[in-house]
XYZ file of C-alpha atoms in Angstrom:
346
model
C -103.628 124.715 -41.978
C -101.956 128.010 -42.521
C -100.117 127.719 -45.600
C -97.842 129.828 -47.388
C -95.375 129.619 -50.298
C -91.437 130.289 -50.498
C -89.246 131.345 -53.059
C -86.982 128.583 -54.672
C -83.428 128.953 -52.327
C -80.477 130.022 -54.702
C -78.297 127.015 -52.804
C -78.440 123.477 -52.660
C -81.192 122.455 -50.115
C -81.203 119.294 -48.030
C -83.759 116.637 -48.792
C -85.912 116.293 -45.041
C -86.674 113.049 -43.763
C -89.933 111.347 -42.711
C -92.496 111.950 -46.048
C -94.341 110.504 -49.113
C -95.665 111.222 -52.678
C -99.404 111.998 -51.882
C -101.676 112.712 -55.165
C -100.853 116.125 -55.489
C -98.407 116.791 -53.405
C -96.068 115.434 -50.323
C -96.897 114.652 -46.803
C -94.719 115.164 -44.329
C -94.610 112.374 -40.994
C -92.364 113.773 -38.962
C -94.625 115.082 -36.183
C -98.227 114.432 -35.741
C -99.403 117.486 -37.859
C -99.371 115.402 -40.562
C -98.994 118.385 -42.788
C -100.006 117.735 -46.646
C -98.235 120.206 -48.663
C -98.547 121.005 -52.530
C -96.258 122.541 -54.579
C -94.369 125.533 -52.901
C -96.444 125.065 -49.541
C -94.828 125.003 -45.977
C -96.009 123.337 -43.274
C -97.245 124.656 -40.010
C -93.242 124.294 -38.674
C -92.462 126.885 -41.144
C -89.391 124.977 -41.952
C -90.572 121.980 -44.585
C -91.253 123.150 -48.141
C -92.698 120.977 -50.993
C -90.410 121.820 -53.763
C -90.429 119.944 -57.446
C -92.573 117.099 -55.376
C -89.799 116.589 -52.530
C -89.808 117.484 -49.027
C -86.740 120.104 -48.472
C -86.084 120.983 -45.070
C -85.311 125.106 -45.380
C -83.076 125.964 -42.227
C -80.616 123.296 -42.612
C -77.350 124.794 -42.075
C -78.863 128.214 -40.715
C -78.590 128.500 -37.472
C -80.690 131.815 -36.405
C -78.727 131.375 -32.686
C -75.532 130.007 -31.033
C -74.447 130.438 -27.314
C -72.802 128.811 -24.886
C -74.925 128.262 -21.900
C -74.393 126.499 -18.498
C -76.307 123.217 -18.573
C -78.175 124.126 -15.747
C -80.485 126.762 -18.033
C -81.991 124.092 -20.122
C -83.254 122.880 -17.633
C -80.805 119.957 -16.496
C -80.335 119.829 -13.063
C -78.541 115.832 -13.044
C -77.290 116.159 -16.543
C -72.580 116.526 -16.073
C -73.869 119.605 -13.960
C -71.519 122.881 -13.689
C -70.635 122.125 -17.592
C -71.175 124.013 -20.493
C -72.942 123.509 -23.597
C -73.077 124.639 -27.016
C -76.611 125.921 -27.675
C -78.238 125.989 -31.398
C -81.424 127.224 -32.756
C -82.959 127.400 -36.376
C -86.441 129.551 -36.801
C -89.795 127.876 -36.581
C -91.523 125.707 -33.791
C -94.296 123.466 -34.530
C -96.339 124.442 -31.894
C -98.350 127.726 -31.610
C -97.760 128.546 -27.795
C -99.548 131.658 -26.584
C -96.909 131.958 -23.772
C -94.083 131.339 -26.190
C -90.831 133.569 -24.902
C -89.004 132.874 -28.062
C -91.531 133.776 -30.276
C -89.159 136.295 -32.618
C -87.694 133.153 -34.116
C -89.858 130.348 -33.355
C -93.153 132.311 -35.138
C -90.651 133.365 -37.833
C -90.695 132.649 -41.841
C -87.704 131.425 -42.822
C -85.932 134.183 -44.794
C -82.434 132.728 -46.288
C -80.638 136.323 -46.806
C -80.865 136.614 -42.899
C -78.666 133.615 -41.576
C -74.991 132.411 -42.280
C -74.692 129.118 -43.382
C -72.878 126.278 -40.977
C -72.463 123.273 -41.474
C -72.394 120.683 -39.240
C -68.905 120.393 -39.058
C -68.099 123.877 -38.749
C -70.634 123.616 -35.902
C -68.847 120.752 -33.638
C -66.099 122.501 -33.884
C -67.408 125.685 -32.949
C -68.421 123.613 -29.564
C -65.077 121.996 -29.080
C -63.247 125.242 -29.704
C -65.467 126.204 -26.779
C -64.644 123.620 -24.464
C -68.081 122.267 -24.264
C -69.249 118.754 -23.233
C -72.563 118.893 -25.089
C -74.634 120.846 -27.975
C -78.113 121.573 -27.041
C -80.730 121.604 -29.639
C -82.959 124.321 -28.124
C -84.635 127.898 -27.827
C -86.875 126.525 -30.760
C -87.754 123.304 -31.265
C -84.883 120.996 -32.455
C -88.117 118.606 -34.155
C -88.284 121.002 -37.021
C -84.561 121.352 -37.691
C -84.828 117.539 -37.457
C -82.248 116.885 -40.007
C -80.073 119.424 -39.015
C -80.354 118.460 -35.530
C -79.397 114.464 -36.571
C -76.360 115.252 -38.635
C -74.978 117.346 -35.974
C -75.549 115.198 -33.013
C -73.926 112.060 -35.405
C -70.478 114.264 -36.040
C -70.915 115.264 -31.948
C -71.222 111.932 -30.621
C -67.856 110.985 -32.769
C -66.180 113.614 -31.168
C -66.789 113.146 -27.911
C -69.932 115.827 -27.245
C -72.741 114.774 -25.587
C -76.352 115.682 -27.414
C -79.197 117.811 -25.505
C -82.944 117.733 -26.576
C -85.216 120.652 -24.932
C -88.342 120.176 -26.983
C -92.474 120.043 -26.518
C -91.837 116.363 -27.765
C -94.543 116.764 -30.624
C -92.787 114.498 -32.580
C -94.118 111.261 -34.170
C -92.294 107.552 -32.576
C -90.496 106.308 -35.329
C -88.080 109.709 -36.208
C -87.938 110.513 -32.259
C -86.646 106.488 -31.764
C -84.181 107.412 -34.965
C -82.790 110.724 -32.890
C -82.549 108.738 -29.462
C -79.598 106.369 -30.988
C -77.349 110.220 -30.779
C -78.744 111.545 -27.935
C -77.937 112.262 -24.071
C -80.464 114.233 -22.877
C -83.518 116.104 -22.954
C -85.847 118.272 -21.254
C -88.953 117.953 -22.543
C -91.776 121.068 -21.862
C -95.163 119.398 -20.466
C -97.501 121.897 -21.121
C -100.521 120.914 -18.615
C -102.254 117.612 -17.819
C -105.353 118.551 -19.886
C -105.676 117.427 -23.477
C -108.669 120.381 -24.204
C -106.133 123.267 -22.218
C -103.400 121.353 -23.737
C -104.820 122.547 -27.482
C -105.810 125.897 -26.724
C -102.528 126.650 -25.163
C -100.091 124.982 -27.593
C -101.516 123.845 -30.533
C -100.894 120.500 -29.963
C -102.093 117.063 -28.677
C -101.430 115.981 -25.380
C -101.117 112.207 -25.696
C -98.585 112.760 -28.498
C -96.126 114.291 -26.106
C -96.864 111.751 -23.377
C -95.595 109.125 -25.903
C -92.350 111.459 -26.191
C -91.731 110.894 -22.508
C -92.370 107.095 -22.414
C -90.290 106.934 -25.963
C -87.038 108.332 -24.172
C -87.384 106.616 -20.650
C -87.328 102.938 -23.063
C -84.597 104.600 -24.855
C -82.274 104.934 -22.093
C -82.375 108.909 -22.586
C -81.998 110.797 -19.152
C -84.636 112.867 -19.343
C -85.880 116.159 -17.493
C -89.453 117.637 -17.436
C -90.456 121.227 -17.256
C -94.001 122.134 -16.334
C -94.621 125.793 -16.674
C -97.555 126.933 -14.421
C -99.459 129.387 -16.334
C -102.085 131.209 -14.372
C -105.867 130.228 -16.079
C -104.430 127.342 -17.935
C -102.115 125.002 -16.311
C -101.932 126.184 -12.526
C -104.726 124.377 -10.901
C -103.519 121.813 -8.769
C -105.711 119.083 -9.400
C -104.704 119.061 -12.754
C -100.919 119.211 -11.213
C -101.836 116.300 -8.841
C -102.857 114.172 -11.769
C -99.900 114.937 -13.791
C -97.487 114.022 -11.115
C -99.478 110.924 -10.408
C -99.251 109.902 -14.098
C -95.488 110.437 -13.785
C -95.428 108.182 -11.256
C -97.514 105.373 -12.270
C -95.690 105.512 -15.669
C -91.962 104.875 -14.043
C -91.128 108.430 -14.186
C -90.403 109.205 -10.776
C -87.042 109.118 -10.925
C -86.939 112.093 -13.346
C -86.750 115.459 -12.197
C -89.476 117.480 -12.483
C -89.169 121.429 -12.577
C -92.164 123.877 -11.718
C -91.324 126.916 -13.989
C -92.498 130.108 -12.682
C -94.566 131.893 -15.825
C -94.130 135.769 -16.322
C -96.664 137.339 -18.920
C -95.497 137.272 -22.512
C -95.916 137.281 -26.312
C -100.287 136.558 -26.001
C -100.748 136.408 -22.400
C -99.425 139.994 -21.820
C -102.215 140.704 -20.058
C -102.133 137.512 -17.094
C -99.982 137.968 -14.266
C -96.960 135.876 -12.742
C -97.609 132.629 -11.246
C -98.441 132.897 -7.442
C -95.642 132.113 -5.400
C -97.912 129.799 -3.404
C -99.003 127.690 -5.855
C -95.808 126.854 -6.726
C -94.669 125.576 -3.359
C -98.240 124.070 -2.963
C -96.929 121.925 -6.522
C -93.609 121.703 -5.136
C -94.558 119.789 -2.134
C -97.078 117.620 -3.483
C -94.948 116.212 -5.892
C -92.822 115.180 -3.721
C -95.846 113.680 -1.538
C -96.862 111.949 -4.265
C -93.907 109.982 -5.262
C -91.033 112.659 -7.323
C -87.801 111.918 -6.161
C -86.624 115.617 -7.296
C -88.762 118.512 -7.991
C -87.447 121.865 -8.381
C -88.925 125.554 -8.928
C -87.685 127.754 -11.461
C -87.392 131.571 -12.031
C -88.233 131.667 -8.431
C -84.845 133.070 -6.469
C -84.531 130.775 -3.518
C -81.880 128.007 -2.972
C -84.141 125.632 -1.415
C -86.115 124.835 -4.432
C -83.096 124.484 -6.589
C -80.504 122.684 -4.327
C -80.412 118.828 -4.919
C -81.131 116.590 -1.827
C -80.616 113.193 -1.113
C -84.187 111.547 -1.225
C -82.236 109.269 1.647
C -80.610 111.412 3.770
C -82.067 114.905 2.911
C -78.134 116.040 3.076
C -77.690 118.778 0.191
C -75.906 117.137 -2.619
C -75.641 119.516 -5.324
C -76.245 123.352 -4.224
C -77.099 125.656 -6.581
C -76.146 129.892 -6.325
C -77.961 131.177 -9.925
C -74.918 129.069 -12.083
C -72.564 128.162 -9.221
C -72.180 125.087 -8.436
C -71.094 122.968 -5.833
C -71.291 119.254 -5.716
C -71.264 116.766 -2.712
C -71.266 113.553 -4.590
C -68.933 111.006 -4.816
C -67.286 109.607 -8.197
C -69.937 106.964 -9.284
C -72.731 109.111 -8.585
C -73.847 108.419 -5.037
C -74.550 110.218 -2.213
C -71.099 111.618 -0.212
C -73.067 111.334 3.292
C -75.542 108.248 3.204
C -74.001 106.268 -0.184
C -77.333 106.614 -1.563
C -77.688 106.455 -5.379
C -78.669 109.407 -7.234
C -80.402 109.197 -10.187
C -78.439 111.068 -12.692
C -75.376 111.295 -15.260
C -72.705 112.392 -13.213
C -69.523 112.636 -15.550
C-alpha cells in the first residue's frame, strides 16, 4: 500500500465510519481495500487518516467542486430527465484508473488550506437556491467522501432533493446497503468484464463491483451503467458479449446501459479513440442480447442517444446534446403504444 502521513488539521475533524482498533493501528472497512493504517497513515483513498487511534475522514466539509449539471451528463438517461442537479466532489478516488479524466482531484492529497469549508447544510441549500431536484455525488468517487456524502443526502432527502450516486461501486455491502436507505440513483462505471484487465486498469476487483450492481437493483435504487470502451483493455467484444449477457441473466436488463466512447488521457495518452465501429457493433448486440436501452456516449449522433419504446420503437425521449423533449405520458408509459418504460419519470 502506498502510504503517507498528514499533518494534524487545525479544525475539528469528523470521525469516518466503517473501522476497528487493530494492534497497532485502525482498519478501515469501508471498501474492499481493507486498508490498515498506523498512526498518521492514509489509506489508498487519500481521504481516511489514522489520527490518536481513530479513523478521521479528511475532506468532510471540503468540497474541491460544485456545479450544476443537467442530469443527463451523469449519465442518467431515465432518471426526472431535462432536470438539473447539484453536483459535488471532494479529492481522492479509491481506484487508480489509468484512463482517469478527473485525475487533478481524484489522484490528489488532501491539502486543507486549498478548500472552503461547507457544511452540509450550507450545501442543500446551495442546491435549492439553485432550483435543483437532486445532488449528485460525483466527478470523484462519492465512496471516499462516504460520510460527507451520507449526511448530505439525509438533510437532501428531508428537503425534498433527490440523491445521485456515479461511482466504480468499490464499496464493501454493509456501508453501500447503509447509503441506499438516502439514495435515488446511481450510475455506476463497469470497467470491463475481465477480473485480470479489470486490475490492471483500475486497481480494483471486479466481483466487488458486481456485488455493487446486484446491492442497488435489491435496494430498489434505479440504477444506470456506464461501460467505457477503452481500446487494448475493455473493447473486445467477446468480453462485451459476456458482460451484457451477465446483465441479463442477473435481472439487469431493464437498466440502461451506456457505451462511452474513450478519448486518450491522463496514462493512456498514447492509445487512440475508440473505433466508431466497435461501438455500434456493442450497441447492437446488446440489444440482441436482451438490453432494453443501450445508448452511446461522446459519440454525436441522435440515434444512439434518443430513447425508444422497446414496444413500439416510437421515439420517446429525444435527445439534442441537453435538449430535451419527452413523449411520455404522466405515469411513465409510452404516449404511442401505452407501453411501460422502465424509469423514474417525475
Amino acid at each position: 500500500m502506498n502510504m503517507y502521513r498528514h499533518k494534524k488539521k487545525s479544525l475539528p475533524c469528523k470521525e469516518a465510519l466503517y473501522w476497528h482498533a487493530k494492534g497497532d493501528g485502525v482498519q478501515c472497512v469501508l471498501c474492499p481495500h481493507n486498508c490498515f493504517l498506523k498512526e498518521g497513515e492514509v489509506g489508498i483513498c487519500r481521504t481516511r487518516v489514522n489520527r490518536n487511534s481513530k479513523l478521521v475522514a479528511l475532506t468532510y466539509g471540503y468540497p474541491c467542486a460544485m456545479y450544476v449539471d443537467p442530469v443527463e451528463k451523469k449519465p442518467l438517461y431515465h432518471f426526472l430527465p431535462g432536470s438539473k442537479t447539484f453536483s459535488i466532489s471532494t479529492t481522492g478516488c479509491n481506484l487508480r484508473c489509468l484512463n482517469c479524466q478527473n485525475y487533478s482531484i481524484s489522484q490528489a492529497d488532501f491539502i486543507e488550506d486549498e478548500f472552503q469549508f461547507v457544511s452540509p447544510e450550507n450545501m442543500v441549500d446551495a442546491a435549492l437556491s439553485q432550483k435543483c431536484t437532486s445532488i449528485s455525488y460525483t466527478y470523484t468517487d462519492p465512496v471516499v467522501y462516504y460520510e460527507y456524502a451520507y449526511d448530505i443526502a439525509v438533510l437532501a432527502k428531508e428537503n425534498n432533493l433527490k440523491n445521485i450516486i456515479v461511482s466504480a461501486g468499490y464499496i464493501h455491502k454493509k456501508p453501500l446497503r447503509e447509503l441506499c436507505r438516502y439514495i435515488d440513483a446511481a450510475n455506476i462505471d463497469l470497467k470491463c468484464f475481465d477480473p485480470k484487465i479489470y486490475k490492471t486498469l483500475s486497481g480494483v476487483a471486479m466481483n466487488n463491483v458486481l456485488d455493487t450492481l446486484l446491492a442497488l437493483k435489491e435496494k430498489g435504487v434505479w440504477l444506470e451503467i456506464t461501460n467505457l470502451l477503452v481500446p487494448g483493455y475493455s473493447d473486445s467484444i467477446k468480453m462485451i458479449e459476456r458482460m451484457c449477457c451477465w446483465l441479463v441473466d442477473n435481472g439487469l436488463s431493464d437498466f440502461p446501459l451506456h457505451f462511452s466512447r474513450f478519448h486518450p488521457t491522463y496514462k493512456l495518452l498514447n492509445s487512440h479513440p475508440t473505433s466508431i465501429s466497435i461501438l455500434e457493433e456493442a450497441y447492437l448486440m446488446a440489444q440482441e442480447i436482451g438490453i432494453k436501452y443501450v445508448y452511446l456516449g461522446n459519440v454525436r449522433d441522435e440515434k444512439y442517444t434518443n430513447t425508444k419504446c422497446p414496444a413500439c420503437n416510437n421515439v420517446i425521449v429525444q435527445r439534442d446534446a441537453y435538449r430535451i423533449r419527452i413523449d411520455l405520458k404522466e405515469n411513465g408509459r409510452c404516449r404511442f403504444c401505452d407501453c411501460k418504460i422502465e424509469g423514474v419519470w417525475n
